[in-house]
Amino acid sequence: MKGKTFLHIPFNRPFFTGKEFEYIRQAIDCGQLSGDGMFTKKCHSLLEYTLGVPKAMLTTSCTHALEMAALLLDIKPGDEIIMPSFTFVSTANAFVLRGARPVFADIRPDTLNIDETQLEQLITPRTRSIIVVHYAGVGCEMDYIMDLAGRNGIPVVEDNAHGLFGKYRGNYLGTFGCLATQSFHETKNFTCGEGGALLINDPRYIERAEIIREKGTDRSRFFRGQVDKYTWVDTGSSYLPSDILGAFLYAQLEAREMIQSRRKRIWEHYHEHLKGWADDFRVQVPFVPAHCEHPYHMYFLLLPSLEKRQALIAYLNAREVNSVFHYVPLHLSVMGRRFGGKKGDCPVTEDVSDRLLRLPFHNDLTEADQARVIDAINHFDWEKPSVQTSAVRLSRAGPADKVA
Ligand SMILES: Cc1ncc(COP(=O)(O)O)c(C=O)c1O
């Protein structure tokens, strides 16, 4: 190592298409910087048209879109919401804010998505929703889940933070549940820094969603000339982003084919060049079922043990390659334990959470960057005694799961 200098390869780097400043300038020239301006509407139309959803509404984050979903479903104290433990905190928190109890399901070891075969036994008379998360943008088993939910009269919400433009059996993710949420956080394929969207597939929710998003007022109806003044009509909050963010995001959504083709190239390059190494060392790589098309959101490795995962993270960091772990099981978090979560409840989640490592992945990652990452991995010394005990402790306590 001595004498060598490496250029840092970050885990994520925000990407610019080049049109963002121009669109922001146009938004400024338009004279409306608050929500639902020209560019926000363009984003809505693009999402509605491309995905074929009845209504898309930009929100300030995926977290806020999930909070809107909880309000729309009238979630009340004592209600139960079934969701995976292997997800970001917002999936649970949005419903817990309304007084619900999260009921955590384990994941499948192949796709790392909610294990649909466990859902039926978790349903009780208090179940008010099933939340699915399409991990890495690979679709959950939606045929099974929608059928089960339909038979039990339970609404399904898709937390599709990772999965915009991914497909399950030819249909876009985000078009199955009555509601779905998207994230445009900096780490996502398309971004405006912080942002999100609510997709509404059941038109019965549209009118109330407009009200909830506009502080509980019927302001949207007023702007359409449907009422002559607007007033407080329901509970709500301020969930609509400024049109500056809409302008930034539109530049990205418009460039979706270019962005997705870059990400496809990056994902396939990792997949092709790490396969032999992964086979040799019993490292699991992402699995995409034949009936799923994923949007190339992330590339991860499942190392044989926590110690090996931490050793590889530390080793790559020493070579200026920033890799990260993902998702501490929610049922074992401080809050999760307050809801009764304990070790052993979701064994696959606990195991995967210890072993998963995400490699650098962003739209500007070059083949030379990837060659360095792959070369470093190939030279990883599996036998070296673990020098990473302190790193294990450090990174387990760190906030790295917000790289989501
Ligand atoms: C599955 C999932 N849901 C929700 C969120 C929250 O997204 P946001 O940061 O847009 O609120 C994340 C974060 O990345 C996530 O991974």
XYZ file of C-alpha atoms and ligand atoms in Angstrom:
420
model
C 0.000 0.000 0.000
C 2.831 2.398 0.909
C 3.646 5.002 -1.723
C 0.458 4.361 -3.676
C -2.127 7.090 -4.041
C -5.615 6.280 -5.188
C -8.336 8.545 -6.414
C -11.352 8.147 -4.218
C -14.267 6.181 -5.718
C -17.358 7.292 -3.798
C -20.290 4.999 -3.207
C -22.602 7.582 -4.748
C -22.230 10.815 -6.656
C -25.189 12.950 -7.745
C -25.555 13.039 -11.499
C -26.411 16.017 -13.692
C -27.811 15.729 -17.177
C -26.804 19.320 -17.988
C -30.376 20.563 -18.408
C -31.061 21.174 -14.703
C -29.848 24.808 -14.553
C -31.729 25.751 -17.717
C -34.982 24.304 -16.369
C -34.493 25.971 -12.987
C -33.938 29.271 -14.800
C -37.164 28.719 -16.751
C -39.005 28.017 -13.498
C -37.659 31.291 -12.078
C -38.665 33.175 -15.240
C -42.149 31.697 -14.930
C -42.532 33.445 -11.594
C -43.855 30.465 -9.638
C -41.445 28.720 -7.357
C -43.958 27.199 -4.978
C -45.415 23.735 -5.529
C -47.370 22.471 -8.539
C -45.764 24.898 -10.981
C -44.981 24.198 -14.625
C -42.206 21.642 -14.043
C -43.983 19.774 -11.252
C -46.894 19.316 -13.652
C -44.552 18.127 -16.396
C -43.137 15.523 -13.975
C -46.672 14.411 -13.069
C -47.648 14.000 -16.730
C -44.444 12.158 -17.590
C -44.899 9.690 -14.732
C -48.617 9.208 -15.433
C -48.089 8.731 -19.160
C -45.005 6.504 -18.930
C -46.208 4.264 -16.110
C -49.882 4.393 -17.048
C -50.997 5.422 -13.548
C -54.176 7.470 -13.032
C -52.379 10.032 -10.849
C -48.821 10.897 -9.820
C -48.058 13.601 -7.265
C -44.573 14.815 -6.447
C -43.825 14.947 -2.743
C -40.945 16.259 -0.675
C -39.655 12.697 -0.125
C -40.612 9.047 -0.335
C -41.011 9.236 3.440
C -43.686 11.893 2.977
C -45.392 9.912 0.222
C -45.571 6.996 2.682
C -47.024 9.340 5.320
C -49.659 10.400 2.777
C -50.452 6.736 2.143
C -50.966 6.184 5.892
C -53.312 9.185 6.064
C -55.221 8.080 2.959
C -55.728 4.597 4.379
C -57.020 6.153 7.625
C -54.527 4.254 9.733
C -55.442 4.477 13.421
C -53.867 3.467 16.752
C -53.988 -0.294 17.154
C -54.002 -1.048 13.423
C -51.432 -3.533 12.189
C -49.323 -3.093 9.072
C -47.421 -6.024 7.593
C -44.065 -5.082 6.061
C -40.557 -6.484 5.649
C -38.071 -5.932 8.459
C -35.400 -5.558 5.778
C -36.224 -2.016 4.683
C -35.552 1.625 5.405
C -37.004 3.071 8.606
C -39.544 5.259 6.753
C -41.541 2.252 5.552
C -42.458 1.624 9.191
C -42.292 5.112 10.635
C -44.903 6.612 8.310
C -47.496 4.186 9.718
C -46.212 4.239 13.295
C -46.768 8.024 13.259
C -50.490 7.268 12.923
C -50.343 4.835 15.852
C -50.030 1.598 13.890
C -48.035 -1.440 14.964
C -45.590 -2.760 12.358
C -45.736 -6.526 11.938
C -42.440 -7.607 10.434
C -42.187 -10.361 7.858
C -38.966 -12.042 6.816
C -37.532 -11.905 3.292
C -36.800 -14.484 0.618
C -33.126 -15.469 0.478
C -32.984 -15.129 -3.333
C -34.476 -11.701 -4.178
C -34.338 -10.292 -0.603
C -37.984 -9.275 -1.051
C -40.763 -9.897 1.464
C -41.431 -13.638 1.720
C -44.945 -13.846 0.338
C -45.480 -17.314 1.792
C -45.316 -15.862 5.335
C -47.966 -13.215 4.820
C -51.114 -15.257 5.372
C -50.097 -16.326 8.889
C -49.379 -12.684 9.828
C -52.853 -11.423 8.866
C -55.174 -10.692 11.810
C -58.517 -8.872 12.065
C -56.452 -5.725 12.796
C -54.375 -5.859 9.600
C -54.974 -2.667 7.624
C -52.306 -2.838 4.955
C -49.481 -4.865 3.467
C -46.473 -2.793 2.454
C -44.110 -4.361 -0.046
C -40.624 -3.072 -0.856
C -39.159 -4.011 -4.231
C -35.597 -4.408 -3.009
C -33.021 -3.150 -5.524
C -35.961 -2.611 -7.892
C -36.613 -6.343 -8.344
C -40.340 -6.997 -8.105
C -41.906 -8.804 -5.147
C -44.205 -11.727 -6.008
C -47.089 -9.401 -6.805
C -49.478 -11.997 -8.304
C -49.481 -13.968 -5.071
C -49.535 -10.887 -2.840
C -52.355 -9.104 -4.700
C -54.438 -12.261 -4.723
C -53.967 -12.851 -0.980
C -54.607 -9.190 -0.138
C -57.685 -9.088 -2.390
C -59.189 -12.188 -0.766
C -58.719 -10.593 2.656
C -59.794 -7.062 1.652
C -56.413 -5.595 2.605
C -54.980 -2.647 0.631
C -51.425 -3.065 -0.687
C -48.939 -0.185 -0.758
C -45.753 -0.508 -2.803
C -42.724 1.216 -1.352
C -41.022 1.515 -4.720
C -38.175 3.768 -3.571
C -35.670 1.645 -5.538
C -37.793 0.508 -8.418
C -38.919 3.284 -10.761
C -39.238 1.820 -14.292
C -38.687 -1.734 -13.079
C -41.284 -4.301 -14.205
C -42.979 -7.410 -12.846
C -44.472 -9.683 -15.509
C -44.406 -6.817 -17.997
C -46.128 -4.265 -15.752
C -44.356 -1.353 -14.118
C -43.608 -1.578 -10.406
C -45.725 0.995 -8.625
C -48.840 0.074 -10.608
C -50.014 -2.904 -8.515
C -50.962 -1.559 -5.093
C -53.738 0.987 -4.559
C -50.892 3.382 -3.702
C -47.161 3.387 -4.408
C -44.300 5.631 -3.390
C -41.119 6.718 -5.165
C -37.912 8.330 -3.915
C -35.859 10.962 -5.696
C -33.231 11.125 -2.970
C -29.677 11.776 -4.135
C -28.841 8.057 -4.087
C -31.634 7.058 -6.478
C -31.475 6.592 -10.271
C -33.317 9.897 -10.761
C -32.925 12.667 -8.247
C -33.619 16.219 -7.191
C -31.573 15.906 -3.982
C -34.519 15.154 -1.729
C -37.883 14.303 -3.256
C -40.482 11.656 -3.866
C -43.815 10.862 -5.450
C -47.081 9.226 -4.578
C -48.591 7.096 -7.345
C -52.338 6.594 -7.027
C -53.750 3.558 -8.787
C -57.159 3.606 -7.131
C -58.817 6.834 -8.324
C -60.973 6.949 -5.166
C -57.920 8.311 -3.323
C -57.094 11.151 -5.716
C -59.267 13.931 -4.354
C -58.336 13.355 -0.724
C -54.648 13.006 -1.639
C -54.741 16.495 -3.167
C -56.183 17.822 0.084
C -53.758 15.995 2.377
C -50.826 17.229 0.283
C -52.055 20.837 0.480
C -52.226 21.240 4.276
C -55.715 19.764 4.528
C -57.211 22.408 2.241
C -59.126 22.207 -1.039
C -56.629 24.574 -2.655
C -56.145 22.339 -5.716
C -59.885 22.498 -6.464
C -59.742 26.298 -6.031
C -56.867 26.576 -8.562
C -58.917 24.530 -11.035
C -61.826 26.946 -10.526
C -64.037 24.244 -8.975
C -64.648 26.255 -5.773
C -64.569 30.053 -5.358
C -62.434 30.011 -2.204
C -60.332 27.418 -0.471
C -60.527 26.368 3.130
C -59.505 23.740 5.692
C -61.477 20.583 4.897
C -59.456 17.622 6.282
C -56.248 16.699 8.068
C -53.117 17.199 6.012
C -49.657 18.630 5.840
C -47.288 20.319 3.398
C -46.062 17.557 1.134
C -45.525 19.360 -2.170
C -42.023 20.327 -3.273
C -40.967 23.663 -4.751
C -41.054 23.899 -8.551
C -37.262 24.382 -8.454
C -37.026 20.739 -7.419
C -39.610 19.845 -10.052
C -37.411 21.562 -12.689
C -34.324 19.659 -11.537
C -36.188 16.372 -11.523
C -37.773 16.910 -14.924
C -34.313 17.217 -16.492
C -33.529 13.793 -15.051
C -36.798 12.049 -15.881
C -36.617 13.341 -19.429
C -33.183 11.713 -19.755
C -34.427 8.385 -18.372
C -33.304 6.292 -21.340
C -29.750 7.631 -21.229
C -29.580 7.260 -17.443
C -30.945 3.724 -17.503
C -28.605 2.629 -20.278
C -25.603 3.895 -18.278
C -26.785 2.048 -15.198
C -27.443 -1.118 -17.173
C -23.876 -1.035 -18.490
C -22.458 -0.531 -14.982
C -24.602 -3.273 -13.428
C -23.812 -5.772 -16.173
C -20.107 -4.992 -16.013
C -20.003 -5.810 -12.293
C -22.144 -8.904 -12.819
C -20.039 -10.270 -15.628
C -16.658 -9.563 -14.074
C -17.409 -10.642 -10.515
C -19.189 -13.867 -11.318
C -16.130 -16.143 -11.327
C -14.757 -14.661 -8.115
C -18.182 -14.900 -6.455
C -18.522 -18.582 -7.441
C -15.031 -19.375 -6.171
C -15.630 -17.821 -2.752
C -19.321 -18.661 -2.235
C -20.388 -15.036 -2.523
C -24.005 -14.507 -3.552
C -24.686 -11.925 -6.273
C -28.067 -10.331 -7.134
C -30.722 -12.656 -8.502
C -33.300 -11.322 -10.954
C -36.137 -13.767 -11.742
C -36.929 -14.165 -15.451
C -40.317 -12.461 -15.020
C -38.744 -9.297 -13.524
C -36.995 -6.415 -15.282
C -35.035 -4.386 -12.774
C -33.976 -0.742 -13.139
C -30.288 -1.322 -12.267
C -30.549 0.508 -8.984
C -27.695 -1.139 -7.062
C -25.099 -3.881 -7.128
C -24.525 -5.894 -3.986
C -22.549 -8.892 -2.779
C -23.543 -11.274 0.016
C -20.319 -12.303 1.724
C -20.092 -15.628 3.614
C -20.050 -13.943 7.059
C -20.278 -10.624 8.915
C -16.528 -10.726 9.596
C -15.694 -11.196 5.910
C -18.131 -8.443 4.908
C -16.602 -6.000 7.385
C -13.097 -7.019 6.343
C -13.921 -6.377 2.693
C -15.487 -2.970 3.468
C -12.379 -1.959 5.445
C -10.049 -3.350 2.773
C -11.847 -1.466 -0.010
C -11.948 1.719 2.051
C -8.183 1.477 2.489
C -8.012 1.501 -1.315
C -10.279 4.540 -1.517
C -13.219 2.450 -2.715
C -16.290 3.308 -0.718
C -18.610 0.322 -0.220
C -21.403 0.222 2.332
C -23.720 -2.162 4.149
C -27.497 -1.857 3.909
C -30.443 -1.985 6.290
C -30.146 -2.925 9.915
C -33.190 -5.183 10.566
C -36.055 -3.008 11.769
C -37.354 -5.630 14.222
C -33.995 -5.441 16.058
C -33.780 -1.633 16.102
C -34.514 0.295 19.306
C -38.020 1.076 18.049
C -38.552 -2.386 16.608
C -37.801 -3.969 19.982
C -40.404 -1.702 21.585
C -42.912 -3.394 19.277
C -41.758 -6.776 20.573
C -39.085 -7.540 17.978
C -36.393 -9.987 19.054
C -33.494 -11.906 17.622
C -34.595 -14.881 15.600
C -37.924 -13.366 14.468
C -36.700 -12.869 10.894
C -33.661 -15.131 10.455
C -33.086 -14.459 6.744
C -33.200 -10.686 7.312
C -30.751 -10.954 10.214
C -28.368 -13.068 8.185
C -28.560 -10.944 4.998
C -28.182 -7.701 6.918
C -24.881 -8.970 8.342
C -23.486 -10.086 5.009
C -24.637 -7.573 2.399
C -22.206 -5.109 0.856
C -23.138 -2.518 -1.789
C -20.508 -1.543 -4.329
C -20.030 2.016 -5.656
C -22.836 2.693 -8.122
C -23.660 5.992 -9.768
C -24.287 7.204 -13.287
C -20.771 8.664 -13.700
C -18.925 5.501 -12.664
C -16.443 4.758 -15.445
C -15.162 1.407 -16.657
C -11.761 2.406 -15.249
C -13.365 2.981 -11.821
C -15.076 -0.374 -12.058
C -11.865 -2.071 -13.148
C -10.221 -0.748 -9.976
C -13.077 -1.940 -7.780
C -13.069 -5.377 -9.411
C -9.291 -5.671 -9.311
C -9.256 -4.764 -5.619
C -11.932 -7.375 -4.887
C -9.980 -10.003 -6.803
C -6.937 -9.312 -4.628
C -8.860 -9.441 -1.357
C -7.036 -11.803 0.986
C -9.658 -14.082 2.515
C -7.238 -15.685 4.936
C -5.814 -12.538 6.503
C -6.765 -12.398 10.181
C -9.574 -9.958 10.687
C -8.065 -6.532 11.424
C -11.544 -5.133 11.305
C -12.996 -5.834 14.722
C -13.195 -2.140 15.570
C -14.483 -1.346 12.074
C -17.272 -3.852 12.653
C -18.334 -2.012 15.759
C -17.966 1.390 14.204
C -19.896 0.780 11.064
C -22.651 -1.206 12.803
C -23.299 1.850 14.923
C -22.962 4.286 12.048
C -25.651 5.844 9.927
C -24.565 4.120 6.736
C -28.006 2.662 6.059
C -29.095 6.143 4.905
C -27.153 5.533 1.736
C -30.324 3.799 0.588
C -37.180 1.266 0.710
C -37.096 2.719 1.064
N -38.220 3.391 1.375
C -38.208 4.703 1.686
C -37.039 5.422 1.694
C -37.056 6.887 2.061
O -36.810 7.681 0.935
P -36.655 9.268 1.085
O -35.238 9.536 1.498
O -36.979 9.806 -0.284
O -37.651 9.727 2.090
C -35.834 4.769 1.388
C -34.574 5.509 1.429
O -33.752 5.446 0.643
C -35.863 3.391 1.054
O -34.743 2.705 0.773
